[in-house]
Short mmCIF file of C-alpha atoms in Angstrom, two decimals:
data_model
loop_
_atom_site.label_atom_id
_atom_site.label_comp_id
_atom_site.label_asym_id
_atom_site.label_seq_id
_atom_site.Cartn_x
_atom_site.Cartn_y
_atom_site.Cartn_z
CA UNK A 26 5.00 45.13 54.86
CA UNK A 27 8.76 45.08 55.81
CA UNK A 28 11.37 43.10 53.92
CA UNK A 29 11.38 40.39 56.46
CA UNK A 30 7.44 39.89 55.97
CA UNK A 31 7.65 40.05 52.13
CA UNK A 32 10.56 37.62 52.12
CA UNK A 33 8.64 34.86 54.49
CA UNK A 34 5.67 35.14 52.30
CA UNK A 35 7.81 34.63 49.41
CA UNK A 36 8.83 31.10 50.60
CA UNK A 37 5.34 30.00 51.77
CA UNK A 38 4.48 30.71 48.13
CA UNK A 39 6.60 28.84 46.49
CA UNK A 40 6.32 25.74 49.01
CA UNK A 41 2.18 25.64 48.03
CA UNK A 42 3.18 26.05 44.28
CA UNK A 43 5.72 22.99 44.56
CA UNK A 44 3.32 21.08 46.75
CA UNK A 45 0.34 21.72 44.23
CA UNK A 46 2.56 20.45 41.16
CA UNK A 47 3.80 17.51 43.22
CA UNK A 48 -0.41 16.39 43.78
CA UNK A 49 -0.80 17.15 39.98
CA UNK A 50 1.76 15.02 38.66
CA UNK A 51 0.99 12.07 40.71
CA UNK A 52 -2.52 12.14 39.28
CA UNK A 53 -0.89 12.40 35.88
CA UNK A 54 1.46 9.18 35.54
CA UNK A 55 3.23 9.56 32.57
CA UNK A 56 1.97 7.76 29.16
CA UNK A 57 3.86 4.27 28.73
CA UNK A 58 2.82 3.52 25.11
CA UNK A 59 -0.10 2.89 23.33
CA UNK A 60 -1.92 -0.40 23.40
CA UNK A 61 -1.24 -2.64 20.71
CA UNK A 62 -4.54 -2.43 18.72
CA UNK A 63 -3.65 1.32 18.31
CA UNK A 64 -0.52 0.71 16.15
CA UNK A 65 -0.80 2.26 12.83
CA UNK A 66 -0.59 -0.40 10.03
CA UNK A 67 2.32 1.00 7.99
CA UNK A 68 0.86 0.25 4.06
CA UNK A 69 3.59 0.36 1.33
CA UNK A 70 3.47 0.07 -2.30
CA UNK A 71 5.51 -0.15 -5.12
CA UNK A 72 4.59 -1.49 -8.94
CA UNK A 73 6.55 -3.77 -10.99
CA UNK A 74 7.03 -3.60 -14.74
CA UNK A 75 4.92 -1.88 -17.62
CA UNK A 76 1.55 0.03 -18.04
CA UNK A 77 -0.08 3.46 -17.68
CA UNK A 78 0.06 4.22 -13.60
CA UNK A 79 0.20 7.01 -11.63
CA UNK A 80 3.93 7.13 -11.44
CA UNK A 81 6.04 4.65 -13.86
CA UNK A 82 9.42 4.99 -15.66
CA UNK A 83 9.72 3.72 -19.05
CA UNK A 84 9.69 0.00 -17.88
CA UNK A 85 6.18 0.71 -16.29
CA UNK A 86 8.09 0.15 -12.71
CA UNK A 87 7.20 2.86 -9.86
CA UNK A 88 5.35 3.59 -7.13
CA UNK A 89 1.72 5.37 -6.64
CA UNK A 90 1.52 9.34 -6.12
CA UNK A 91 -0.20 10.89 -3.00
CA UNK A 92 -4.18 11.04 -3.67
CA UNK A 93 -4.29 8.06 -5.78
CA UNK A 94 -6.62 5.27 -4.59
CA UNK A 95 -6.59 1.50 -4.06
CA UNK A 96 -8.64 -1.13 -2.86
CA UNK A 97 -7.27 -2.85 0.16
CA UNK A 98 -8.19 -6.30 1.45
CA UNK A 99 -7.63 -7.84 4.68
CA UNK A 100 -8.33 -11.30 5.16
CA UNK A 101 -8.18 -14.16 7.34
CA UNK A 102 -9.55 -17.31 9.40
CA UNK A 103 -12.63 -16.31 11.73
CA UNK A 104 -13.59 -13.18 10.23
CA UNK A 105 -15.18 -12.02 6.77
CA UNK A 106 -12.79 -10.39 4.24
CA UNK A 107 -12.66 -6.65 4.85
CA UNK A 108 -12.15 -4.27 1.91
CA UNK A 109 -11.64 -0.46 2.12
CA UNK A 110 -10.42 2.52 -0.18
CA UNK A 111 -6.97 3.09 0.56
CA UNK A 112 -5.90 7.05 -0.31
CA UNK A 113 -1.84 6.87 -0.60
CA UNK A 114 -0.37 9.70 1.40
CA UNK A 115 -4.12 10.56 3.16
CA UNK A 116 -5.52 7.45 4.77
CA UNK A 117 -4.55 6.37 8.49
CA UNK A 118 -5.15 2.88 9.21
CA UNK A 119 -4.97 1.18 12.66
CA UNK A 120 -5.24 -2.36 13.97
CA UNK A 121 -8.12 -1.16 16.23
CA UNK A 122 -9.84 0.19 12.54
CA UNK A 123 -10.03 -3.71 11.59
CA UNK A 124 -11.85 -4.73 14.51
CA UNK A 125 -10.44 -8.03 14.56
CA UNK A 126 -11.41 -10.92 16.71
CA UNK A 127 -9.39 -11.72 19.66
CA UNK A 128 -8.60 -14.96 17.83
CA UNK A 129 -7.46 -13.93 14.88
CA UNK A 130 -3.85 -15.23 14.33
CA UNK A 131 -2.43 -14.46 10.81
CA UNK A 132 -3.60 -11.35 8.60
CA UNK A 133 -3.46 -11.24 4.89
CA UNK A 134 -3.33 -7.97 2.87
CA UNK A 135 -3.85 -7.50 -0.84
CA UNK A 136 -4.61 -4.91 -3.11
CA UNK A 137 -6.74 -4.03 -6.41
CA UNK A 138 -6.17 -0.69 -8.53
CA UNK A 139 -8.28 0.85 -9.94
CA UNK A 140 -11.09 0.68 -7.20
CA UNK A 141 -13.61 -1.72 -8.67
CA UNK A 142 -17.08 -2.50 -8.12
CA UNK A 143 -18.46 -5.03 -5.12
CA UNK A 144 -17.02 -8.60 -5.29
CA UNK A 145 -19.40 -11.42 -4.60
CA UNK A 146 -18.40 -14.00 -2.26
CA UNK A 147 -14.70 -12.45 -2.13
CA UNK A 148 -14.72 -12.63 -6.16
CA UNK A 149 -14.65 -9.70 -8.44
CA UNK A 150 -15.88 -9.79 -12.27
CA UNK A 151 -13.69 -7.38 -14.38
CA UNK A 152 -14.24 -6.36 -17.98
CA UNK A 153 -12.16 -4.70 -20.40
CA UNK A 154 -13.62 -1.72 -21.51
CA UNK A 155 -12.90 -1.00 -25.17
CA UNK A 156 -13.53 2.89 -24.41
CA UNK A 157 -10.67 3.08 -22.03
CA UNK A 158 -7.20 1.83 -21.76
CA UNK A 159 -7.65 0.57 -18.08
CA UNK A 160 -4.64 -1.60 -16.87
CA UNK A 161 -5.29 -3.71 -13.85
CA UNK A 162 -2.50 -3.75 -11.09
CA UNK A 163 -2.96 -6.69 -8.54
CA UNK A 164 -0.91 -7.31 -5.34
CA UNK A 165 -0.75 -10.49 -4.12
CA UNK A 166 -1.63 -11.16 -0.41
CA UNK A 167 1.18 -10.90 1.97
CA UNK A 168 0.98 -12.74 5.32
CA UNK A 169 1.13 -10.14 8.45
CA UNK A 170 0.93 -10.84 12.64
CA UNK A 171 -2.33 -9.32 13.99
CA UNK A 172 -0.99 -6.13 15.58
CA UNK A 173 2.58 -6.42 13.90
CA UNK A 174 4.58 -3.55 14.08
CA UNK A 175 5.91 -4.42 10.68
CA UNK A 176 5.38 -2.85 7.49
CA UNK A 177 2.84 -4.10 4.98
CA UNK A 178 4.71 -4.17 1.65
CA UNK A 179 2.37 -5.00 -1.50
CA UNK A 180 3.85 -5.04 -4.63
CA UNK A 181 1.52 -4.51 -7.08
CA UNK A 182 1.75 -6.63 -10.44
CA UNK A 183 0.33 -5.64 -14.15
CA UNK A 184 -2.28 -8.08 -14.27
CA UNK A 185 -3.42 -7.88 -17.90
CA UNK A 186 -1.94 -8.58 -21.02
CA UNK A 187 -0.71 -5.74 -23.40
CA UNK A 188 -1.45 -5.77 -27.05
CA UNK A 189 1.00 -3.65 -29.12
CA UNK A 190 0.34 -3.50 -33.07
CA UNK A 191 2.79 -1.81 -35.22
CA UNK A 192 2.62 -1.09 -39.01
CA UNK A 193 5.44 -0.65 -40.97
CA UNK A 194 5.76 -0.15 -44.75
CA UNK A 195 8.31 0.28 -47.50
CA UNK A 196 6.09 2.24 -49.96
CA UNK A 197 3.28 3.89 -47.70
CA UNK A 198 3.72 7.44 -46.62
CA UNK A 199 3.33 7.72 -42.43
CA UNK A 200 0.25 9.45 -43.12
CA UNK A 201 -1.23 6.83 -44.99
CA UNK A 202 0.08 4.37 -41.97
CA UNK A 203 -1.44 6.58 -39.63
CA UNK A 204 -5.13 6.03 -41.34
CA UNK A 205 -4.81 2.17 -40.49
CA UNK A 206 -7.84 1.21 -38.48
CA UNK A 207 -7.26 -1.91 -36.40
CA UNK A 208 -9.99 -3.81 -34.53
CA UNK A 209 -9.34 -6.37 -31.54
CA UNK A 210 -11.23 -9.13 -30.60
CA UNK A 211 -10.75 -11.36 -27.67
CA UNK A 212 -12.59 -12.65 -24.48
CA UNK A 213 -13.15 -9.32 -22.50
CA UNK A 214 -13.86 -10.53 -18.51
CA UNK A 215 -12.09 -12.56 -15.97
CA UNK A 216 -12.43 -13.31 -12.23
CA UNK A 217 -10.40 -11.78 -9.62
CA UNK A 218 -9.88 -13.32 -6.16
CA UNK A 219 -9.91 -10.38 -4.09
CA UNK A 220 -8.12 -12.05 -1.01
CA UNK A 221 -5.54 -13.71 -3.01
CA UNK A 222 -5.00 -10.78 -5.14
CA UNK A 223 -5.07 -12.88 -8.33
CA UNK A 224 -6.84 -13.49 -11.60
CA UNK A 225 -8.46 -17.03 -11.43
CA UNK A 226 -7.20 -19.41 -13.79
CA UNK A 227 -9.51 -20.45 -16.57
CA UNK A 228 -12.05 -17.50 -16.09
CA UNK A 229 -11.83 -15.61 -18.93
CA UNK A 230 -14.86 -15.28 -21.20
CA UNK A 231 -17.30 -13.02 -23.28
CA UNK A 232 -15.76 -12.94 -26.65
CA UNK A 233 -16.19 -9.28 -27.94
CA UNK A 234 -14.68 -6.34 -29.44
CA UNK A 235 -12.07 -4.59 -26.90
CA UNK A 236 -10.55 -1.76 -28.84
CA UNK A 237 -10.95 -0.61 -32.02
CA UNK A 238 -7.96 2.15 -32.60
CA UNK A 239 -6.55 4.01 -35.42
CA UNK A 240 -2.80 4.81 -36.12
CA UNK A 241 0.73 3.15 -37.35
CA UNK A 242 1.43 2.04 -33.89
CA UNK A 243 -1.79 1.21 -31.21
CA UNK A 244 -2.60 -0.73 -28.16
CA UNK A 245 -5.04 -2.27 -25.76
CA UNK A 246 -5.26 -4.44 -22.79
CA UNK A 247 -6.65 -7.74 -22.89
CA UNK A 248 -7.14 -10.48 -19.95
CA UNK A 249 -5.25 -13.52 -19.69
CA UNK A 250 -6.06 -16.08 -22.21
CA UNK A 251 -5.23 -18.58 -25.23
CA UNK A 252 -3.86 -16.82 -28.14
CA UNK A 253 -6.55 -18.39 -30.05
CA UNK A 254 -9.28 -16.26 -28.46
CA UNK A 255 -7.28 -13.32 -30.21
CA UNK A 256 -8.13 -11.95 -33.72
CA UNK A 257 -7.09 -8.64 -35.57
CA UNK A 258 -8.97 -7.07 -38.22
CA UNK A 259 -6.76 -4.59 -39.98
CA UNK A 260 -8.23 -2.45 -42.42
CA UNK A 261 -6.89 0.40 -44.71
CA UNK A 262 -9.04 2.13 -47.56
CA UNK A 263 -10.52 -0.97 -49.65
CA UNK A 264 -8.12 -3.50 -47.99
CA UNK A 265 -9.21 -5.61 -44.95
CA UNK A 266 -8.14 -8.71 -43.35
CA UNK A 267 -8.32 -10.44 -40.38
CA UNK A 268 -5.10 -11.85 -38.68
CA UNK A 269 -4.47 -14.58 -35.93
CA UNK A 270 -1.95 -15.06 -33.85
CA UNK A 271 0.78 -17.71 -35.18
CA UNK A 272 1.18 -20.59 -33.49
CA UNK A 273 5.10 -20.88 -32.81
CA UNK A 274 7.46 -18.26 -32.45
CA UNK A 275 10.96 -17.46 -34.79
CA UNK A 276 12.59 -20.11 -32.94
CA UNK A 277 9.63 -22.56 -33.07
CA UNK A 278 8.36 -22.73 -30.05
CA UNK A 279 4.58 -22.99 -29.30
CA UNK A 280 3.04 -19.78 -28.08
CA UNK A 281 -0.15 -20.54 -26.42
CA UNK A 282 -1.14 -18.37 -23.74
CA UNK A 283 -0.99 -14.54 -23.27
CA UNK A 284 -0.15 -14.11 -19.80
CA UNK A 285 -0.91 -11.36 -17.52
CA UNK A 286 1.93 -9.02 -17.02
CA UNK A 287 3.36 -9.58 -20.44
CA UNK A 288 3.08 -7.46 -23.81
CA UNK A 289 2.60 -8.90 -27.03
CA UNK A 290 3.78 -7.11 -29.89
CA UNK A 291 2.56 -7.79 -33.34
CA UNK A 292 4.23 -5.91 -36.35
CA UNK A 293 2.45 -5.82 -39.71
CA UNK A 294 4.03 -4.83 -43.09
CA UNK A 295 1.73 -2.96 -45.45
CA UNK A 296 2.19 -2.29 -48.82
CA UNK A 297 -0.62 -1.27 -51.84
CA UNK A 298 -1.67 -4.99 -52.63
CA UNK A 299 -0.95 -7.23 -49.39
CA UNK A 300 -1.07 -6.90 -45.67
CA UNK A 301 2.13 -9.11 -44.06
CA UNK A 302 2.13 -10.23 -40.32
CA UNK A 303 6.15 -9.44 -40.12
CA UNK A 304 6.90 -10.80 -36.72
CA UNK A 305 4.92 -11.17 -33.02
CA UNK A 306 7.03 -10.90 -30.18
CA UNK A 307 5.75 -11.15 -26.41
CA UNK A 308 8.25 -9.13 -24.09
CA UNK A 309 8.42 -6.39 -21.86
CA UNK A 310 6.96 -8.22 -18.31
CA UNK A 311 8.41 -11.44 -19.58
CA UNK A 312 10.37 -12.31 -22.69
CA UNK A 313 8.10 -14.98 -24.73
CA UNK A 314 9.55 -14.95 -28.38
CA UNK A 315 8.43 -13.97 -31.73
CA UNK A 316 6.72 -15.37 -34.62
CA UNK A 317 6.36 -14.73 -38.22
CA UNK A 318 3.61 -15.30 -40.50
CA UNK A 319 2.29 -14.17 -44.00
CA UNK A 320 -0.93 -12.76 -45.10
CA UNK A 321 -1.62 -11.34 -48.95
CA UNK A 322 -4.44 -9.46 -50.06
#
């Protein structure tokens, strides 16, 4: 084959290849974007002050860590509540996954941590376990338009009340104080409206022991309730006393409710012949004051 023939053969090959590429491009139009229902839902979380949880600072503020699992609840009009386990850093959720009706308008997202049992008619019964110091974090419902590209920001708040008991003494050693036993009795259960991401008012019930602990400083979680439902049984050796939360703080203001997201700190002065309620403070998740009292053996 001479050089001229080779040259024309090369030109023909290029023309054929160009034609094939043109036909191919016409059959494969450029993707102009995904459908609205295929949009991923951007779930962003944060945790407001207090308690043990995945990644919190000294005040209890922080965020979840990858691998933490919470219940994500989607609600709105025209469809039943949708609840699913959401794993931080792993779960990918799109609007199509929710399979919402066409006429669904605004959609509400809420959350519950840790994952609980099944709800009945949207209401979950939460029971404090005396064997575990399990906090309850709830994210109140936030409104998002269907198929919206906006991020869903869930702010988890501490739903329970934290009770802290501290013992001090002028004549007992640290070792003796560490032997003090504290038994807490209180209402132990409540109802949670998962769609709202909130505890139902007036649902606290079930008076029982919510924790028995030993040490010079102990703590447990209780459901929000009136302070009159809470009693402390303190024992050291042969000394046993039952204490209640006083009616007023140090400034004379009434103390009635132990609200969720707050911390009740009871300081008790113990000596060889008496147990004295040295002061009560409610703070941390919200300042509420302090109270004094005195109980002798």
